[in-house]
Amino acid sequence: MKKGLKVFGVMALLVVVAGSWWNYQYPSGSWRYKITVEVETPEGIKTGSAIREVIYQSTPHILPEAHRSRVQVKGEAVVIELGEGKYLFALMDTNGPYRIVSELFPYNWETQRDYIAYYKSLTGEKKTLDQKLYPTFVTFKDINDQMSVTPVDRHDLSQAFGTGVKLKNITVEMTDEPVTWQIDELLPWLQSLKSNLDGSYVTTGSSLANTLHVGYFKRGQ
């Protein structure tokens, strides 16, 4: 009995040591940011925002061409209500949600631990998003019909929303507030969607509904 407990204790210690070594060699961490979109309208400024989380995980560098980290983003698209049942969506493009922070707040790091510590220390820092990092914008002719998704030209919002409506700016602020999950309330059909908006699993580019999938609207929930 005592021998068995001793063996168990040694094994438990080895697991703890191995875990500590792994965490030291391959550190991980996360940071959050609030992205806010401002739109000028005849009725005044309309805004929408979302809080997202970047999760960074170091990984073993086994092959020369292999990435040394894995990055995930949790969060949702920004929704701006423009009145009369019209909404503008600033989507989560493929790499955009991660690049936003790394390009707005560049850092010449030496170790991955330094990299993680730097971005975790930026809470409260705020910058205006460069236009080259602007997301894709869309709207829905019928908010209850995903097939009615329509592209929106960020240079000419008036074409989709009427005279006097134009994009003012987009800001990004590092924060420790919780990730927001509000888009399901507006688009309840997202909850059951596991594919492209048109229901297909193969992207042919035949339509915007075929090109966009649920990941453009929310990830990691």
PDB file of C-alpha atoms in Angstrom:
ATOM      1  CA  MET A   1       0.000   0.000   0.000  1.00  0.00           C
ATOM      2  CA  LYS A   2       2.746   2.426   1.036  1.00  0.00           C
ATOM      3  CA  LYS A   3       4.812   1.447  -1.981  1.00  0.00           C
ATOM      4  CA  GLY A   4       1.850   2.134  -4.262  1.00  0.00           C
ATOM      5  CA  LEU A   5       1.303   5.551  -2.688  1.00  0.00           C
ATOM      6  CA  LYS A   6       4.995   6.333  -3.085  1.00  0.00           C
ATOM      7  CA  VAL A   7       4.924   5.420  -6.774  1.00  0.00           C
ATOM      8  CA  PHE A   8       1.787   7.496  -7.241  1.00  0.00           C
ATOM      9  CA  GLY A   9       3.433  10.450  -5.499  1.00  0.00           C
ATOM     10  CA  VAL A  10       6.515  10.222  -7.711  1.00  0.00           C
ATOM     11  CA  MET A  11       4.377  10.056 -10.841  1.00  0.00           C
ATOM     12  CA  ALA A  12       2.309  13.042  -9.715  1.00  0.00           C
ATOM     13  CA  LEU A  13       5.496  15.007  -9.076  1.00  0.00           C
ATOM     14  CA  LEU A  14       6.819  14.124 -12.528  1.00  0.00           C
ATOM     15  CA  VAL A  15       3.580  15.336 -14.090  1.00  0.00           C
ATOM     16  CA  VAL A  16       3.840  18.652 -12.222  1.00  0.00           C
ATOM     17  CA  VAL A  17       7.492  19.083 -13.210  1.00  0.00           C
ATOM     18  CA  ALA A  18       6.745  18.219 -16.831  1.00  0.00           C
ATOM     19  CA  GLY A  19       3.836  20.656 -16.871  1.00  0.00           C
ATOM     20  CA  SER A  20       5.961  23.433 -15.386  1.00  0.00           C
ATOM     21  CA  TRP A  21       8.724  22.770 -17.908  1.00  0.00           C
ATOM     22  CA  TRP A  22       6.250  22.829 -20.788  1.00  0.00           C
ATOM     23  CA  ASN A  23       4.686  26.100 -19.624  1.00  0.00           C
ATOM     24  CA  TYR A  24       8.135  27.660 -19.303  1.00  0.00           C
ATOM     25  CA  GLN A  25       9.331  26.463 -22.693  1.00  0.00           C
ATOM     26  CA  TYR A  26       6.073  27.192 -24.499  1.00  0.00           C
ATOM     27  CA  PRO A  27       4.324  30.086 -22.730  1.00  0.00           C
ATOM     28  CA  SER A  28       0.767  31.075 -23.520  1.00  0.00           C
ATOM     29  CA  GLY A  29      -1.372  34.087 -22.783  1.00  0.00           C
ATOM     30  CA  SER A  30      -4.262  36.210 -23.958  1.00  0.00           C
ATOM     31  CA  TRP A  31      -5.251  39.840 -24.298  1.00  0.00           C
ATOM     32  CA  ARG A  32      -8.442  41.637 -25.255  1.00  0.00           C
ATOM     33  CA  TYR A  33      -9.341  44.637 -27.311  1.00  0.00           C
ATOM     34  CA  LYS A  34     -12.442  46.713 -27.940  1.00  0.00           C
ATOM     35  CA  ILE A  35     -13.077  47.678 -31.543  1.00  0.00           C
ATOM     36  CA  THR A  36     -15.508  50.548 -32.104  1.00  0.00           C
ATOM     37  CA  VAL A  37     -16.956  51.682 -35.427  1.00  0.00           C
ATOM     38  CA  GLU A  38     -18.394  55.192 -35.785  1.00  0.00           C
ATOM     39  CA  VAL A  39     -20.765  56.139 -38.601  1.00  0.00           C
ATOM     40  CA  GLU A  40     -21.992  59.630 -39.449  1.00  0.00           C
ATOM     41  CA  THR A  41     -25.728  59.876 -40.187  1.00  0.00           C
ATOM     42  CA  PRO A  42     -28.194  62.768 -40.604  1.00  0.00           C
ATOM     43  CA  GLU A  43     -29.398  61.955 -37.068  1.00  0.00           C
ATOM     44  CA  GLY A  44     -25.895  62.082 -35.580  1.00  0.00           C
ATOM     45  CA  ILE A  45     -23.067  59.653 -34.866  1.00  0.00           C
ATOM     46  CA  LYS A  46     -24.031  55.982 -34.615  1.00  0.00           C
ATOM     47  CA  THR A  47     -21.598  53.567 -32.987  1.00  0.00           C
ATOM     48  CA  GLY A  48     -21.155  49.859 -32.485  1.00  0.00           C
ATOM     49  CA  SER A  49     -18.441  47.930 -30.675  1.00  0.00           C
ATOM     50  CA  ALA A  50     -17.269  44.432 -29.813  1.00  0.00           C
ATOM     51  CA  ILE A  51     -14.713  43.083 -27.369  1.00  0.00           C
ATOM     52  CA  ARG A  52     -12.517  40.257 -28.632  1.00  0.00           C
ATOM     53  CA  GLU A  53      -9.825  38.086 -27.122  1.00  0.00           C
ATOM     54  CA  VAL A  54      -6.572  37.027 -28.761  1.00  0.00           C
ATOM     55  CA  ILE A  55      -5.264  33.707 -27.423  1.00  0.00           C
ATOM     56  CA  TYR A  56      -1.573  33.040 -28.088  1.00  0.00           C
ATOM     57  CA  GLN A  57      -0.042  29.598 -27.573  1.00  0.00           C
ATOM     58  CA  SER A  58       3.645  28.833 -28.181  1.00  0.00           C
ATOM     59  CA  THR A  59       4.299  25.500 -29.894  1.00  0.00           C
ATOM     60  CA  PRO A  60       7.374  23.286 -30.448  1.00  0.00           C
ATOM     61  CA  HIS A  61       9.417  24.322 -33.489  1.00  0.00           C
ATOM     62  CA  ILE A  62       9.938  20.827 -34.894  1.00  0.00           C
ATOM     63  CA  LEU A  63      10.222  21.602 -38.617  1.00  0.00           C
ATOM     64  CA  PRO A  64      11.925  24.700 -40.124  1.00  0.00           C
ATOM     65  CA  GLU A  65       8.761  25.689 -41.984  1.00  0.00           C
ATOM     66  CA  ALA A  66       6.480  25.111 -38.999  1.00  0.00           C
ATOM     67  CA  HIS A  67       4.910  28.004 -37.121  1.00  0.00           C
ATOM     68  CA  ARG A  68       6.213  28.627 -33.613  1.00  0.00           C
ATOM     69  CA  SER A  69       2.834  29.610 -32.258  1.00  0.00           C
ATOM     70  CA  ARG A  70      -0.898  29.079 -32.594  1.00  0.00           C
ATOM     71  CA  VAL A  71      -3.209  32.081 -32.427  1.00  0.00           C
ATOM     72  CA  GLN A  72      -6.968  32.070 -31.959  1.00  0.00           C
ATOM     73  CA  VAL A  73      -9.433  34.925 -31.712  1.00  0.00           C
ATOM     74  CA  LYS A  74     -12.663  34.775 -29.732  1.00  0.00           C
ATOM     75  CA  GLY A  75     -15.362  37.328 -30.355  1.00  0.00           C
ATOM     76  CA  GLU A  76     -17.850  38.699 -32.816  1.00  0.00           C
ATOM     77  CA  ALA A  77     -18.417  41.143 -35.646  1.00  0.00           C
ATOM     78  CA  VAL A  78     -19.248  44.761 -34.873  1.00  0.00           C
ATOM     79  CA  VAL A  79     -22.885  45.732 -35.454  1.00  0.00           C
ATOM     80  CA  ILE A  80     -23.955  49.335 -35.989  1.00  0.00           C
ATOM     81  CA  GLU A  81     -27.700  49.993 -35.883  1.00  0.00           C
ATOM     82  CA  LEU A  82     -28.541  52.760 -38.347  1.00  0.00           C
ATOM     83  CA  GLY A  83     -32.285  52.960 -37.785  1.00  0.00           C
ATOM     84  CA  GLU A  84     -35.339  51.819 -39.743  1.00  0.00           C
ATOM     85  CA  GLY A  85     -34.276  48.200 -39.352  1.00  0.00           C
ATOM     86  CA  LYS A  86     -30.935  48.736 -41.106  1.00  0.00           C
ATOM     87  CA  TYR A  87     -27.655  47.398 -39.730  1.00  0.00           C
ATOM     88  CA  LEU A  88     -24.038  47.662 -40.803  1.00  0.00           C
ATOM     89  CA  PHE A  89     -21.753  44.721 -39.964  1.00  0.00           C
ATOM     90  CA  ALA A  90     -17.962  45.006 -39.709  1.00  0.00           C
ATOM     91  CA  LEU A  91     -16.918  41.381 -40.129  1.00  0.00           C
ATOM     92  CA  MET A  92     -14.158  39.267 -38.629  1.00  0.00           C
ATOM     93  CA  ASP A  93     -12.025  38.663 -41.699  1.00  0.00           C
ATOM     94  CA  THR A  94      -9.688  35.672 -41.909  1.00  0.00           C
ATOM     95  CA  ASN A  95      -6.546  37.157 -40.314  1.00  0.00           C
ATOM     96  CA  GLY A  96      -7.731  40.662 -39.538  1.00  0.00           C
ATOM     97  CA  PRO A  97      -8.878  40.202 -35.916  1.00  0.00           C
ATOM     98  CA  TYR A  98      -5.375  39.077 -34.892  1.00  0.00           C
ATOM     99  CA  ARG A  99      -3.367  41.460 -37.096  1.00  0.00           C
ATOM    100  CA  ILE A 100      -5.294  44.475 -35.797  1.00  0.00           C
ATOM    101  CA  VAL A 101      -3.436  44.439 -32.479  1.00  0.00           C
ATOM    102  CA  SER A 102      -0.016  43.322 -33.714  1.00  0.00           C
ATOM    103  CA  GLU A 103       0.077  46.026 -36.400  1.00  0.00           C
ATOM    104  CA  LEU A 104      -1.375  48.846 -34.313  1.00  0.00           C
ATOM    105  CA  PHE A 105       0.944  48.095 -31.401  1.00  0.00           C
ATOM    106  CA  PRO A 106       4.110  46.638 -33.004  1.00  0.00           C
ATOM    107  CA  TYR A 107       6.783  45.181 -30.736  1.00  0.00           C
ATOM    108  CA  ASN A 108      10.280  43.919 -31.532  1.00  0.00           C
ATOM    109  CA  TRP A 109      10.348  40.989 -29.141  1.00  0.00           C
ATOM    110  CA  GLU A 110      13.175  38.607 -28.361  1.00  0.00           C
ATOM    111  CA  THR A 111      11.244  35.850 -26.629  1.00  0.00           C
ATOM    112  CA  GLN A 112       7.654  34.700 -26.816  1.00  0.00           C
ATOM    113  CA  ARG A 113       7.327  35.370 -23.099  1.00  0.00           C
ATOM    114  CA  ASP A 114       8.260  39.022 -23.724  1.00  0.00           C
ATOM    115  CA  TYR A 115       5.765  39.173 -26.577  1.00  0.00           C
ATOM    116  CA  ILE A 116       2.910  37.915 -24.387  1.00  0.00           C
ATOM    117  CA  ALA A 117       3.832  40.166 -21.466  1.00  0.00           C
ATOM    118  CA  TYR A 118       3.937  43.230 -23.718  1.00  0.00           C
ATOM    119  CA  TYR A 119       0.450  42.803 -25.143  1.00  0.00           C
ATOM    120  CA  LYS A 120      -1.012  41.926 -21.754  1.00  0.00           C
ATOM    121  CA  SER A 121       0.414  45.210 -20.408  1.00  0.00           C
ATOM    122  CA  LEU A 122      -1.338  47.457 -22.943  1.00  0.00           C
ATOM    123  CA  THR A 123      -4.696  47.753 -21.151  1.00  0.00           C
ATOM    124  CA  GLY A 124      -6.071  51.257 -21.680  1.00  0.00           C
ATOM    125  CA  GLU A 125      -4.002  52.003 -24.790  1.00  0.00           C
ATOM    126  CA  LYS A 126      -6.131  53.258 -27.693  1.00  0.00           C
ATOM    127  CA  LYS A 127      -5.429  53.926 -31.374  1.00  0.00           C
ATOM    128  CA  THR A 128      -7.277  54.693 -34.581  1.00  0.00           C
ATOM    129  CA  LEU A 129      -7.328  51.767 -36.986  1.00  0.00           C
ATOM    130  CA  ASP A 130      -5.369  52.248 -40.198  1.00  0.00           C
ATOM    131  CA  GLN A 131      -7.597  51.991 -43.266  1.00  0.00           C
ATOM    132  CA  LYS A 132      -5.452  49.180 -44.673  1.00  0.00           C
ATOM    133  CA  LEU A 133      -6.716  47.060 -41.762  1.00  0.00           C
ATOM    134  CA  TYR A 134     -10.385  47.921 -42.225  1.00  0.00           C
ATOM    135  CA  PRO A 135     -12.667  44.874 -42.186  1.00  0.00           C
ATOM    136  CA  THR A 136     -15.201  43.795 -44.774  1.00  0.00           C
ATOM    137  CA  PHE A 137     -18.582  45.493 -44.407  1.00  0.00           C
ATOM    138  CA  VAL A 138     -21.958  43.943 -45.214  1.00  0.00           C
ATOM    139  CA  THR A 139     -25.632  44.435 -44.522  1.00  0.00           C
ATOM    140  CA  PHE A 140     -28.788  42.351 -44.925  1.00  0.00           C
ATOM    141  CA  LYS A 141     -31.766  43.439 -46.981  1.00  0.00           C
ATOM    142  CA  ASP A 142     -33.789  41.252 -44.611  1.00  0.00           C
ATOM    143  CA  ILE A 143     -32.128  40.704 -41.241  1.00  0.00           C
ATOM    144  CA  ASN A 144     -33.985  37.394 -40.866  1.00  0.00           C
ATOM    145  CA  ASP A 145     -32.721  36.005 -44.174  1.00  0.00           C
ATOM    146  CA  GLN A 146     -29.008  35.161 -44.390  1.00  0.00           C
ATOM    147  CA  MET A 147     -29.300  34.834 -48.161  1.00  0.00           C
ATOM    148  CA  SER A 148     -30.033  38.558 -48.397  1.00  0.00           C
ATOM    149  CA  VAL A 149     -26.496  39.496 -47.323  1.00  0.00           C
ATOM    150  CA  THR A 150     -25.160  42.379 -49.408  1.00  0.00           C
ATOM    151  CA  PRO A 151     -21.671  43.918 -49.654  1.00  0.00           C
ATOM    152  CA  VAL A 152     -21.206  47.500 -48.499  1.00  0.00           C
ATOM    153  CA  ASP A 153     -18.599  49.842 -49.966  1.00  0.00           C
ATOM    154  CA  ARG A 154     -16.899  51.502 -46.986  1.00  0.00           C
ATOM    155  CA  HIS A 155     -16.112  54.499 -49.189  1.00  0.00           C
ATOM    156  CA  ASP A 156     -19.791  54.982 -50.022  1.00  0.00           C
ATOM    157  CA  LEU A 157     -22.128  53.872 -47.235  1.00  0.00           C
ATOM    158  CA  SER A 158     -24.816  56.170 -48.637  1.00  0.00           C
ATOM    159  CA  GLN A 159     -25.367  53.732 -51.479  1.00  0.00           C
ATOM    160  CA  ALA A 160     -26.676  51.172 -48.993  1.00  0.00           C
ATOM    161  CA  PHE A 161     -28.065  53.415 -46.254  1.00  0.00           C
ATOM    162  CA  GLY A 162     -29.020  56.714 -47.843  1.00  0.00           C
ATOM    163  CA  THR A 163     -27.692  60.243 -48.207  1.00  0.00           C
ATOM    164  CA  GLY A 164     -25.528  61.575 -45.405  1.00  0.00           C
ATOM    165  CA  VAL A 165     -24.400  58.188 -44.082  1.00  0.00           C
ATOM    166  CA  LYS A 166     -20.643  57.654 -44.120  1.00  0.00           C
ATOM    167  CA  LEU A 167     -17.948  55.867 -42.173  1.00  0.00           C
ATOM    168  CA  LYS A 168     -16.261  58.214 -39.677  1.00  0.00           C
ATOM    169  CA  ASN A 169     -13.558  56.093 -38.089  1.00  0.00           C
ATOM    170  CA  ILE A 170     -12.648  52.878 -36.290  1.00  0.00           C
ATOM    171  CA  THR A 171     -10.777  52.753 -32.988  1.00  0.00           C
ATOM    172  CA  VAL A 172      -9.140  49.918 -31.080  1.00  0.00           C
ATOM    173  CA  GLU A 173      -8.644  50.018 -27.310  1.00  0.00           C
ATOM    174  CA  MET A 174      -6.867  47.366 -25.266  1.00  0.00           C
ATOM    175  CA  THR A 175      -9.091  46.288 -22.387  1.00  0.00           C
ATOM    176  CA  ASP A 176      -9.672  43.741 -19.646  1.00  0.00           C
ATOM    177  CA  GLU A 177     -13.452  43.757 -20.094  1.00  0.00           C
ATOM    178  CA  PRO A 178     -15.153  40.428 -20.899  1.00  0.00           C
ATOM    179  CA  VAL A 179     -15.662  39.279 -24.481  1.00  0.00           C
ATOM    180  CA  THR A 180     -19.023  40.373 -25.886  1.00  0.00           C
ATOM    181  CA  TRP A 181     -21.544  37.934 -27.342  1.00  0.00           C
ATOM    182  CA  GLN A 182     -24.502  39.950 -28.618  1.00  0.00           C
ATOM    183  CA  ILE A 183     -24.807  39.117 -32.279  1.00  0.00           C
ATOM    184  CA  ASP A 184     -26.920  35.977 -31.726  1.00  0.00           C
ATOM    185  CA  GLU A 185     -29.729  38.170 -30.423  1.00  0.00           C
ATOM    186  CA  LEU A 186     -29.873  40.021 -33.726  1.00  0.00           C
ATOM    187  CA  LEU A 187     -29.088  37.035 -35.961  1.00  0.00           C
ATOM    188  CA  PRO A 188     -30.625  34.013 -34.184  1.00  0.00           C
ATOM    189  CA  TRP A 189     -30.106  31.865 -37.285  1.00  0.00           C
ATOM    190  CA  LEU A 190     -26.345  31.996 -36.595  1.00  0.00           C
ATOM    191  CA  GLN A 191     -26.751  29.641 -33.636  1.00  0.00           C
ATOM    192  CA  SER A 192     -27.608  26.663 -35.819  1.00  0.00           C
ATOM    193  CA  LEU A 193     -25.412  27.570 -38.786  1.00  0.00           C
ATOM    194  CA  LYS A 194     -22.357  25.327 -39.250  1.00  0.00           C
ATOM    195  CA  SER A 195     -21.550  26.189 -42.847  1.00  0.00           C
ATOM    196  CA  ASN A 196     -21.531  29.027 -45.350  1.00  0.00           C
ATOM    197  CA  LEU A 197     -24.502  31.372 -45.167  1.00  0.00           C
ATOM    198  CA  ASP A 198     -26.118  29.630 -48.126  1.00  0.00           C
ATOM    199  CA  GLY A 199     -25.972  26.287 -46.290  1.00  0.00           C
ATOM    200  CA  SER A 200     -23.205  24.794 -48.421  1.00  0.00           C
ATOM    201  CA  TYR A 201     -19.885  23.417 -47.188  1.00  0.00           C
ATOM    202  CA  VAL A 202     -18.015  24.151 -50.408  1.00  0.00           C
ATOM    203  CA  THR A 203     -17.011  27.711 -51.270  1.00  0.00           C
ATOM    204  CA  THR A 204     -17.283  28.421 -54.978  1.00  0.00           C
ATOM    205  CA  GLY A 205     -17.528  32.194 -54.800  1.00  0.00           C
ATOM    206  CA  SER A 206     -20.785  32.101 -56.713  1.00  0.00           C
ATOM    207  CA  SER A 207     -22.349  34.574 -54.286  1.00  0.00           C
ATOM    208  CA  LEU A 208     -21.540  36.490 -51.119  1.00  0.00           C
ATOM    209  CA  ALA A 209     -23.738  34.094 -49.133  1.00  0.00           C
ATOM    210  CA  ASN A 210     -21.566  31.265 -50.435  1.00  0.00           C
ATOM    211  CA  THR A 211     -18.320  33.060 -49.571  1.00  0.00           C
ATOM    212  CA  LEU A 212     -19.186  34.074 -46.007  1.00  0.00           C
ATOM    213  CA  HIS A 213     -19.469  31.557 -43.175  1.00  0.00           C
ATOM    214  CA  VAL A 214     -20.342  31.773 -39.499  1.00  0.00           C
ATOM    215  CA  GLY A 215     -16.706  32.553 -38.586  1.00  0.00           C
ATOM    216  CA  TYR A 216     -17.020  35.962 -40.169  1.00  0.00           C
ATOM    217  CA  PHE A 217     -19.694  36.834 -37.601  1.00  0.00           C
ATOM    218  CA  LYS A 218     -18.493  35.053 -34.448  1.00  0.00           C
ATOM    219  CA  ARG A 219     -15.712  32.716 -33.300  1.00  0.00           C
ATOM    220  CA  GLY A 220     -14.828  30.716 -30.244  1.00  0.00           C
ATOM    221  CA  GLN A 221     -18.119  30.932 -28.377  1.00  0.00           C
TER     222      GLN A 221
END
